[in-house]
């Protein structure tokens, strides 16, 4: 069942908004080399969540491949190692450096209003990617590109409801308070929440997913299905399940989100049972959005990036053909 991920065209909201220009600023603000309408490259400061997962690696590669000097950008890219304080510091540095545009993927949803106000005061257009924020400011950012995580959680829940209606579910949550953790959990539990017997966070990493699952197997020996908010935690949990003498994909079914190659390989090997795609490859769309925001345009982009789902019928050819 494909989950089509599309942008907002004009006022009509698509089923799953990916790219939306909340409100465009009237100028490029910063004192970067291009200024508003200058001929030089658009200077962009980007604060990335970290390098916690295969998805994030693919996302970083996509962004760096698109925001190049050849494409008219001068990119300053900072990895926050999954710490909000590192992101806030980077955003303040970007203000001080007079970037033309600032972009970031917020590690968690809350705690940004002060620095978002500083960016507004500096009249520097802001674009959010991947994850959203909750803010009390009006027009806290001028553009957003990212997936509908609630839809992803619902797709996972629908598969469980149909294929494992009696499952005793353990849920490995992503980084607590992050948009994907909140929304995937919300979508999933709206469908099969009554079957969830326990939860713990694996912070979207393989190592922490394994540690959390080791404890969960002790606390919930009767679990029959794991829903992991990303492939990496599912792969870590898989190691714990095997070490406990159980067969992943059979004794304990595994449902995950992302569809990175390692996750799809586990699906092909029948160790995962169902994987919902979350596409990290949006560097080109982000480049287009930054140029529009920088120019103060109020248009939106029609970007249709189909996200889909995979079950154990997946082929090696399908895996080999994928970008990430
Ligand atoms: C989703 C992204 C999540 C991925 C994880 O868009 O924010 O963060 O699902 C990553 O793999 O760590």
mmCIF file of C-alpha atoms and ligand atoms in Angstrom:
data_model
loop_
_atom_site.group_PDB
_atom_site.id
_atom_site.type_symbol
_atom_site.label_atom_id
_atom_site.label_comp_id
_atom_site.label_asym_id
_atom_site.label_seq_id
_atom_site.Cartn_x
_atom_site.Cartn_y
_atom_site.Cartn_z
ATOM 1 C CA UNK A 1 0.000 0.000 0.000
ATOM 2 C CA UNK A 2 1.776 3.094 -1.192
ATOM 3 C CA UNK A 3 1.790 6.089 1.082
ATOM 4 C CA UNK A 4 2.109 8.979 -1.292
ATOM 5 C CA UNK A 5 3.946 11.891 0.209
ATOM 6 C CA UNK A 6 3.186 15.123 -1.550
ATOM 7 C CA UNK A 7 3.681 18.786 -1.112
ATOM 8 C CA UNK A 8 1.003 21.379 -0.567
ATOM 9 C CA UNK A 9 -0.045 22.982 -3.863
ATOM 10 C CA UNK A 10 -1.430 26.474 -3.393
ATOM 11 C CA UNK A 11 -4.060 26.549 -0.677
ATOM 12 C CA UNK A 12 -5.183 22.986 -1.236
ATOM 13 C CA UNK A 13 -3.675 20.790 1.440
ATOM 14 C CA UNK A 14 -2.500 17.421 0.175
ATOM 15 C CA UNK A 15 -3.338 14.309 2.157
ATOM 16 C CA UNK A 16 0.182 14.206 3.487
ATOM 17 C CA UNK A 17 1.842 17.617 3.525
ATOM 18 C CA UNK A 18 5.553 17.449 2.821
ATOM 19 C CA UNK A 19 6.500 20.903 1.693
ATOM 20 C CA UNK A 20 4.630 23.885 3.007
ATOM 21 C CA UNK A 21 5.630 27.515 2.963
ATOM 22 C CA UNK A 22 3.975 28.852 6.089
ATOM 23 C CA UNK A 23 4.757 32.415 5.125
ATOM 24 C CA UNK A 24 7.670 33.724 3.144
ATOM 25 C CA UNK A 25 9.843 36.488 4.514
ATOM 26 C CA UNK A 26 10.145 39.544 2.321
ATOM 27 C CA UNK A 27 13.931 39.418 2.034
ATOM 28 C CA UNK A 28 16.887 37.189 2.570
ATOM 29 C CA UNK A 29 17.781 39.111 5.737
ATOM 30 C CA UNK A 30 21.308 37.969 6.582
ATOM 31 C CA UNK A 31 24.428 39.784 5.586
ATOM 32 C CA UNK A 32 25.653 36.730 3.685
ATOM 33 C CA UNK A 33 27.591 37.180 0.453
ATOM 34 C CA UNK A 34 24.438 37.048 -1.652
ATOM 35 C CA UNK A 35 22.230 39.274 0.470
ATOM 36 C CA UNK A 36 18.835 39.718 -1.124
ATOM 37 C CA UNK A 37 19.292 39.329 -4.853
ATOM 38 C CA UNK A 38 23.086 39.293 -4.753
ATOM 39 C CA UNK A 39 24.942 37.260 -7.408
ATOM 40 C CA UNK A 40 27.027 35.204 -4.973
ATOM 41 C CA UNK A 41 26.039 31.790 -3.556
ATOM 42 C CA UNK A 42 23.218 31.525 -1.045
ATOM 43 C CA UNK A 43 24.917 30.990 2.314
ATOM 44 C CA UNK A 44 23.071 28.297 4.289
ATOM 45 C CA UNK A 45 23.647 27.220 7.877
ATOM 46 C CA UNK A 46 22.304 23.696 8.484
ATOM 47 C CA UNK A 47 22.081 22.016 11.912
ATOM 48 C CA UNK A 48 21.579 18.266 11.558
ATOM 49 C CA UNK A 49 20.204 16.076 14.396
ATOM 50 C CA UNK A 50 23.229 13.798 14.438
ATOM 51 C CA UNK A 51 24.464 10.584 12.803
ATOM 52 C CA UNK A 52 22.341 8.189 14.870
ATOM 53 C CA UNK A 53 20.917 5.961 12.141
ATOM 54 C CA UNK A 54 21.164 4.759 8.579
ATOM 55 C CA UNK A 55 18.276 7.073 7.748
ATOM 56 C CA UNK A 56 20.176 10.091 9.075
ATOM 57 C CA UNK A 57 23.303 9.166 7.141
ATOM 58 C CA UNK A 58 21.292 8.964 3.918
ATOM 59 C CA UNK A 59 19.575 12.255 4.710
ATOM 60 C CA UNK A 60 22.895 14.024 5.347
ATOM 61 C CA UNK A 61 24.351 12.635 2.118
ATOM 62 C CA UNK A 62 21.309 13.857 0.184
ATOM 63 C CA UNK A 63 21.466 17.364 1.654
ATOM 64 C CA UNK A 64 25.211 17.743 1.082
ATOM 65 C CA UNK A 65 24.892 16.421 -2.483
ATOM 66 C CA UNK A 66 22.292 19.082 -3.305
ATOM 67 C CA UNK A 67 23.459 22.173 -1.403
ATOM 68 C CA UNK A 68 26.696 22.503 -3.379
ATOM 69 C CA UNK A 69 28.599 25.500 -4.728
ATOM 70 C CA UNK A 70 27.807 24.255 -8.234
ATOM 71 C CA UNK A 71 24.111 24.548 -7.385
ATOM 72 C CA UNK A 72 24.557 28.085 -5.993
ATOM 73 C CA UNK A 73 25.004 27.381 -2.285
ATOM 74 C CA UNK A 74 27.685 27.813 0.354
ATOM 75 C CA UNK A 75 26.738 25.280 3.031
ATOM 76 C CA UNK A 76 27.877 25.297 6.635
ATOM 77 C CA UNK A 77 26.801 21.902 8.041
ATOM 78 C CA UNK A 78 26.913 21.128 11.775
ATOM 79 C CA UNK A 79 26.170 17.715 13.395
ATOM 80 C CA UNK A 80 24.499 18.181 16.814
ATOM 81 C CA UNK A 81 25.123 14.629 18.086
ATOM 82 C CA UNK A 82 21.411 14.453 19.051
ATOM 83 C CA UNK A 83 21.776 17.278 21.610
ATOM 84 C CA UNK A 84 19.381 20.244 21.539
ATOM 85 C CA UNK A 85 21.944 22.513 23.192
ATOM 86 C CA UNK A 86 24.334 21.861 20.338
ATOM 87 C CA UNK A 87 21.644 22.781 17.812
ATOM 88 C CA UNK A 88 20.755 26.006 19.636
ATOM 89 C CA UNK A 89 24.458 26.965 19.714
ATOM 90 C CA UNK A 90 24.799 26.244 15.996
ATOM 91 C CA UNK A 91 21.698 28.328 15.174
ATOM 92 C CA UNK A 92 23.106 31.256 17.152
ATOM 93 C CA UNK A 93 26.429 30.888 15.349
ATOM 94 C CA UNK A 94 24.579 31.000 12.015
ATOM 95 C CA UNK A 95 22.881 34.251 13.083
ATOM 96 C CA UNK A 96 26.256 35.739 14.058
ATOM 97 C CA UNK A 97 27.727 34.658 10.724
ATOM 98 C CA UNK A 98 24.876 36.390 8.879
ATOM 99 C CA UNK A 99 23.688 33.369 6.935
ATOM 100 C CA UNK A 100 21.234 34.090 4.104
ATOM 101 C CA UNK A 101 19.072 31.117 5.126
ATOM 102 C CA UNK A 102 19.094 28.867 8.204
ATOM 103 C CA UNK A 103 17.778 25.301 8.109
ATOM 104 C CA UNK A 104 17.650 22.520 10.698
ATOM 105 C CA UNK A 105 16.029 19.267 11.684
ATOM 106 C CA UNK A 106 14.978 19.778 15.339
ATOM 107 C CA UNK A 107 15.983 16.851 17.544
ATOM 108 C CA UNK A 108 12.865 17.335 19.705
ATOM 109 C CA UNK A 109 9.664 19.336 19.259
ATOM 110 C CA UNK A 110 9.875 21.790 22.168
ATOM 111 C CA UNK A 111 12.303 24.342 23.648
ATOM 112 C CA UNK A 112 12.992 26.429 20.524
ATOM 113 C CA UNK A 113 10.998 29.654 20.930
ATOM 114 C CA UNK A 114 13.872 31.809 22.237
ATOM 115 C CA UNK A 115 16.271 30.993 19.409
ATOM 116 C CA UNK A 116 13.487 31.033 16.797
ATOM 117 C CA UNK A 117 12.677 34.580 17.939
ATOM 118 C CA UNK A 118 16.366 35.515 17.611
ATOM 119 C CA UNK A 119 16.338 34.195 14.031
ATOM 120 C CA UNK A 120 13.181 36.205 13.281
ATOM 121 C CA UNK A 121 14.736 39.322 14.826
ATOM 122 C CA UNK A 122 17.768 38.827 12.574
ATOM 123 C CA UNK A 123 15.375 38.649 9.586
ATOM 124 C CA UNK A 124 16.959 35.398 8.399
ATOM 125 C CA UNK A 125 14.533 33.018 6.663
ATOM 126 C CA UNK A 126 14.253 29.638 8.386
ATOM 127 C CA UNK A 127 13.464 26.243 6.884
ATOM 128 C CA UNK A 128 12.708 23.135 8.959
ATOM 129 C CA UNK A 129 13.476 19.702 7.525
ATOM 130 C CA UNK A 130 12.402 16.211 8.550
ATOM 131 C CA UNK A 131 11.042 17.032 12.021
ATOM 132 C CA UNK A 132 8.693 19.822 13.111
ATOM 133 C CA UNK A 133 8.618 21.973 16.247
ATOM 134 C CA UNK A 134 5.815 23.173 18.499
ATOM 135 C CA UNK A 135 6.125 26.948 18.941
ATOM 136 C CA UNK A 136 4.080 29.813 20.345
ATOM 137 C CA UNK A 137 5.551 32.228 17.789
ATOM 138 C CA UNK A 138 3.553 33.356 14.753
ATOM 139 C CA UNK A 139 5.204 32.145 11.525
ATOM 140 C CA UNK A 140 8.189 30.563 13.321
ATOM 141 C CA UNK A 141 9.583 29.268 10.038
ATOM 142 C CA UNK A 142 9.128 29.948 6.320
ATOM 143 C CA UNK A 143 9.311 26.442 4.921
ATOM 144 C CA UNK A 144 9.084 22.812 5.946
ATOM 145 C CA UNK A 145 9.862 19.537 4.198
ATOM 146 C CA UNK A 146 9.297 16.214 5.907
ATOM 147 C CA UNK A 147 7.147 13.102 6.103
ATOM 148 C CA UNK A 148 3.847 12.466 7.840
ATOM 149 C CA UNK A 149 4.995 10.327 10.763
ATOM 150 C CA UNK A 150 1.472 9.724 12.020
ATOM 151 C CA UNK A 151 0.595 8.148 8.665
ATOM 152 C CA UNK A 152 3.643 5.902 8.993
ATOM 153 C CA UNK A 153 2.533 4.772 12.461
ATOM 154 C CA UNK A 154 -0.975 4.112 11.186
ATOM 155 C CA UNK A 155 0.370 1.979 8.319
ATOM 156 C CA UNK A 156 2.334 -0.110 10.820
ATOM 157 C CA UNK A 157 -0.726 -0.461 13.053
ATOM 158 C CA UNK A 158 -2.946 -1.464 10.146
ATOM 159 C CA UNK A 159 -0.555 -4.286 9.231
ATOM 160 C CA UNK A 160 -0.479 -5.547 12.839
ATOM 161 C CA UNK A 161 -4.271 -5.386 13.123
ATOM 162 C CA UNK A 162 -4.635 -7.471 9.962
ATOM 163 C CA UNK A 163 -1.721 -9.897 10.341
ATOM 164 C CA UNK A 164 -1.218 -10.244 14.107
ATOM 165 C CA UNK A 165 -4.567 -9.340 15.706
ATOM 166 C CA UNK A 166 -3.729 -11.145 18.952
ATOM 167 C CA UNK A 167 -0.158 -9.899 19.252
ATOM 168 C CA UNK A 168 1.252 -8.804 22.596
ATOM 169 C CA UNK A 169 3.184 -5.754 21.442
ATOM 170 C CA UNK A 170 6.296 -4.139 22.833
ATOM 171 C CA UNK A 171 7.061 -0.670 21.409
ATOM 172 C CA UNK A 172 10.598 0.675 20.998
ATOM 173 C CA UNK A 173 10.166 4.446 20.903
ATOM 174 C CA UNK A 174 12.489 6.860 19.137
ATOM 175 C CA UNK A 175 14.067 9.878 20.828
ATOM 176 C CA UNK A 176 11.480 10.915 23.418
ATOM 177 C CA UNK A 177 9.741 14.164 22.496
ATOM 178 C CA UNK A 178 10.852 14.048 18.859
ATOM 179 C CA UNK A 179 8.175 14.488 16.202
ATOM 180 C CA UNK A 180 8.688 10.981 14.754
ATOM 181 C CA UNK A 181 8.419 9.365 18.202
ATOM 182 C CA UNK A 182 5.301 11.303 19.153
ATOM 183 C CA UNK A 183 3.507 10.915 15.839
ATOM 184 C CA UNK A 184 4.471 7.331 14.958
ATOM 185 C CA UNK A 185 3.337 6.249 18.441
ATOM 186 C CA UNK A 186 0.109 8.228 18.074
ATOM 187 C CA UNK A 187 -0.709 6.740 14.661
ATOM 188 C CA UNK A 188 0.221 3.198 15.687
ATOM 189 C CA UNK A 189 -1.590 3.193 19.010
ATOM 190 C CA UNK A 190 -4.757 4.668 17.515
ATOM 191 C CA UNK A 191 -5.048 1.339 15.686
ATOM 192 C CA UNK A 192 -3.634 -1.259 18.094
ATOM 193 C CA UNK A 193 -2.856 0.620 21.310
ATOM 194 C CA UNK A 194 -4.867 -1.845 23.401
ATOM 195 C CA UNK A 195 -2.364 -4.563 22.454
ATOM 196 C CA UNK A 196 0.727 -2.637 23.624
ATOM 197 C CA UNK A 197 2.005 -4.286 26.844
ATOM 198 C CA UNK A 198 5.150 -2.168 27.269
ATOM 199 C CA UNK A 199 7.260 0.667 25.879
ATOM 200 C CA UNK A 200 10.832 1.950 26.165
ATOM 201 C CA UNK A 201 12.979 4.388 24.210
ATOM 202 C CA UNK A 202 15.941 3.243 22.131
ATOM 203 C CA UNK A 203 16.720 6.825 21.039
ATOM 204 C CA UNK A 204 16.706 5.762 17.361
ATOM 205 C CA UNK A 205 20.078 3.992 17.718
ATOM 206 C CA UNK A 206 20.959 0.325 17.226
ATOM 207 C CA UNK A 207 22.937 0.069 20.482
ATOM 208 C CA UNK A 208 20.242 1.642 22.646
ATOM 209 C CA UNK A 209 17.586 -0.418 20.885
ATOM 210 C CA UNK A 210 19.467 -3.595 21.785
ATOM 211 C CA UNK A 211 19.891 -2.548 25.433
ATOM 212 C CA UNK A 212 16.218 -1.595 25.770
ATOM 213 C CA UNK A 213 15.127 -4.876 24.193
ATOM 214 C CA UNK A 214 17.336 -6.957 26.507
ATOM 215 C CA UNK A 215 15.494 -5.429 29.459
ATOM 216 C CA UNK A 216 12.108 -5.762 27.766
ATOM 217 C CA UNK A 217 12.587 -9.475 27.131
ATOM 218 C CA UNK A 218 13.062 -9.927 30.884
ATOM 219 C CA UNK A 219 10.076 -7.766 31.802
ATOM 220 C CA UNK A 220 7.681 -8.934 29.087
ATOM 221 C CA UNK A 221 8.528 -12.593 28.323
ATOM 222 C CA UNK A 222 5.141 -13.036 26.662
ATOM 223 C CA UNK A 223 5.638 -10.379 23.981
ATOM 224 C CA UNK A 224 4.985 -11.680 20.467
ATOM 225 C CA UNK A 225 5.571 -8.549 18.385
ATOM 226 C CA UNK A 226 7.942 -5.582 18.421
ATOM 227 C CA UNK A 227 7.074 -2.232 16.843
ATOM 228 C CA UNK A 228 10.313 -0.239 16.543
ATOM 229 C CA UNK A 229 10.087 3.417 15.479
ATOM 230 C CA UNK A 230 13.063 2.913 13.156
ATOM 231 C CA UNK A 231 15.042 0.113 11.501
ATOM 232 C CA UNK A 232 18.185 0.712 13.541
ATOM 233 C CA UNK A 233 16.462 0.035 16.868
ATOM 234 C CA UNK A 234 14.779 -2.981 15.281
ATOM 235 C CA UNK A 235 18.174 -4.341 14.201
ATOM 236 C CA UNK A 236 19.572 -3.853 17.699
ATOM 237 C CA UNK A 237 16.512 -5.553 19.179
ATOM 238 C CA UNK A 238 16.944 -8.410 16.727
ATOM 239 C CA UNK A 239 20.361 -9.152 18.252
ATOM 240 C CA UNK A 240 18.829 -9.222 21.743
ATOM 241 C CA UNK A 241 15.998 -11.525 20.625
ATOM 242 C CA UNK A 242 18.446 -13.958 19.039
ATOM 243 C CA UNK A 243 20.729 -13.870 22.105
ATOM 244 C CA UNK A 244 17.695 -14.749 24.216
ATOM 245 C CA UNK A 245 17.239 -17.924 22.164
ATOM 246 C CA UNK A 246 14.142 -16.712 20.325
ATOM 247 C CA UNK A 247 13.614 -16.482 16.565
ATOM 248 C CA UNK A 248 13.067 -12.917 15.283
ATOM 249 C CA UNK A 249 10.287 -12.719 12.705
ATOM 250 C CA UNK A 250 8.659 -15.851 14.100
ATOM 251 C CA UNK A 251 8.641 -16.050 17.936
ATOM 252 C CA UNK A 252 8.655 -12.260 17.982
ATOM 253 C CA UNK A 253 7.488 -10.493 14.857
ATOM 254 C CA UNK A 254 9.206 -7.174 14.073
ATOM 255 C CA UNK A 255 7.607 -4.128 12.421
ATOM 256 C CA UNK A 256 9.727 -1.027 11.765
ATOM 257 C CA UNK A 257 9.857 2.315 9.935
ATOM 258 C CA UNK A 258 12.501 3.826 7.585
ATOM 259 C CA UNK A 259 13.303 1.105 4.969
ATOM 260 C CA UNK A 260 17.081 1.570 4.936
ATOM 261 C CA UNK A 261 18.926 -1.267 3.192
ATOM 262 C CA UNK A 262 19.923 -3.050 6.420
ATOM 263 C CA UNK A 263 16.278 -3.082 7.474
ATOM 264 C CA UNK A 264 15.078 -4.385 4.117
ATOM 265 C CA UNK A 265 17.791 -7.080 4.215
ATOM 266 C CA UNK A 266 16.413 -8.215 7.590
ATOM 267 C CA UNK A 267 12.955 -8.296 5.990
ATOM 268 C CA UNK A 268 14.260 -10.340 3.060
ATOM 269 C CA UNK A 269 15.863 -12.726 5.594
ATOM 270 C CA UNK A 270 12.433 -13.083 7.308
ATOM 271 C CA UNK A 271 13.769 -11.538 10.555
ATOM 272 C CA UNK A 272 11.574 -8.464 10.091
ATOM 273 C CA UNK A 273 7.936 -8.838 9.073
ATOM 274 C CA UNK A 274 6.902 -5.403 7.784
ATOM 275 C CA UNK A 275 8.726 -2.138 7.053
ATOM 276 C CA UNK A 276 7.163 1.279 6.428
ATOM 277 C CA UNK A 277 9.263 3.609 4.271
ATOM 278 C CA UNK A 278 10.297 7.100 5.397
ATOM 279 C CA UNK A 279 12.243 8.667 2.556
ATOM 280 C CA UNK A 280 15.358 10.667 3.627
ATOM 281 C CA UNK A 281 16.402 11.594 0.092
ATOM 282 C CA UNK A 282 14.990 15.094 -0.288
ATOM 283 C CA UNK A 283 18.099 17.222 -0.832
ATOM 284 C CA UNK A 284 16.952 18.482 -4.240
ATOM 285 C CA UNK A 285 13.523 19.490 -2.919
ATOM 286 C CA UNK A 286 15.228 21.240 -0.004
ATOM 287 C CA UNK A 287 17.505 23.150 -2.399
ATOM 288 C CA UNK A 288 14.473 24.329 -4.378
ATOM 289 C CA UNK A 289 12.650 25.322 -1.189
ATOM 290 C CA UNK A 290 15.662 27.292 0.111
ATOM 291 C CA UNK A 291 15.940 29.201 -3.193
ATOM 292 C CA UNK A 292 12.215 30.068 -3.059
ATOM 293 C CA UNK A 293 12.381 31.128 0.590
ATOM 294 C CA UNK A 294 15.556 33.138 -0.065
ATOM 295 C CA UNK A 295 13.804 34.938 -2.927
ATOM 296 C CA UNK A 296 10.823 35.624 -0.699
ATOM 297 C CA UNK A 297 8.517 33.716 -3.032
ATOM 298 C CA UNK A 298 5.206 32.582 -1.637
ATOM 299 C CA UNK A 299 4.828 29.713 -4.096
ATOM 300 C CA UNK A 300 4.906 26.109 -3.036
ATOM 301 C CA UNK A 301 6.569 23.220 -4.800
ATOM 302 C CA UNK A 302 4.694 20.245 -6.160
ATOM 303 C CA UNK A 303 6.942 17.456 -4.883
ATOM 304 C CA UNK A 304 5.516 14.000 -5.039
ATOM 305 C CA UNK A 305 7.818 11.489 -3.378
ATOM 306 C CA UNK A 306 6.042 8.209 -2.986
ATOM 307 C CA UNK A 307 6.667 6.447 0.292
ATOM 308 C CA UNK A 308 5.542 2.861 0.400
ATOM 309 C CA UNK A 309 5.563 -0.236 2.596
ATOM 310 C CA UNK A 310 7.348 -3.564 2.313
ATOM 311 C CA UNK A 311 6.551 -7.114 3.483
ATOM 312 C CA UNK A 312 8.450 -10.384 3.297
ATOM 313 C CA UNK A 313 7.700 -10.743 -0.404
ATOM 314 C CA UNK A 314 10.447 -8.178 -1.074
ATOM 315 C CA UNK A 315 13.086 -9.228 -3.628
ATOM 316 C CA UNK A 316 16.849 -8.706 -3.619
ATOM 317 C CA UNK A 317 16.452 -6.810 -6.893
ATOM 318 C CA UNK A 318 14.123 -4.325 -5.172
ATOM 319 C CA UNK A 319 16.681 -3.795 -2.405
ATOM 320 C CA UNK A 320 19.574 -3.415 -4.855
ATOM 321 C CA UNK A 321 17.669 -0.816 -6.894
ATOM 322 C CA UNK A 322 17.089 1.527 -3.960
ATOM 323 C CA UNK A 323 19.048 4.765 -3.407
ATOM 324 C CA UNK A 324 19.506 4.218 0.345
HETATM 325 C C1 LIG B 1 12.388 10.473 10.421
HETATM 326 C C2 LIG B 1 13.676 10.784 11.171
HETATM 327 C C3 LIG B 1 13.999 9.677 12.114
HETATM 328 C C4 LIG B 1 14.235 8.328 11.434
HETATM 329 C C5 LIG B 1 15.309 7.765 12.302
HETATM 330 O O1 LIG B 1 12.120 11.462 9.483
HETATM 331 O O2 LIG B 1 13.557 11.993 11.910
HETATM 332 O O3 LIG B 1 15.206 10.023 12.798
HETATM 333 O O4 LIG B 1 13.096 7.523 11.383
HETATM 334 C C6 LIG B 1 16.174 8.989 12.540
HETATM 335 O O5 LIG B 1 16.032 6.708 11.729
HETATM 336 O O6 LIG B 1 17.043 8.818 13.600
#
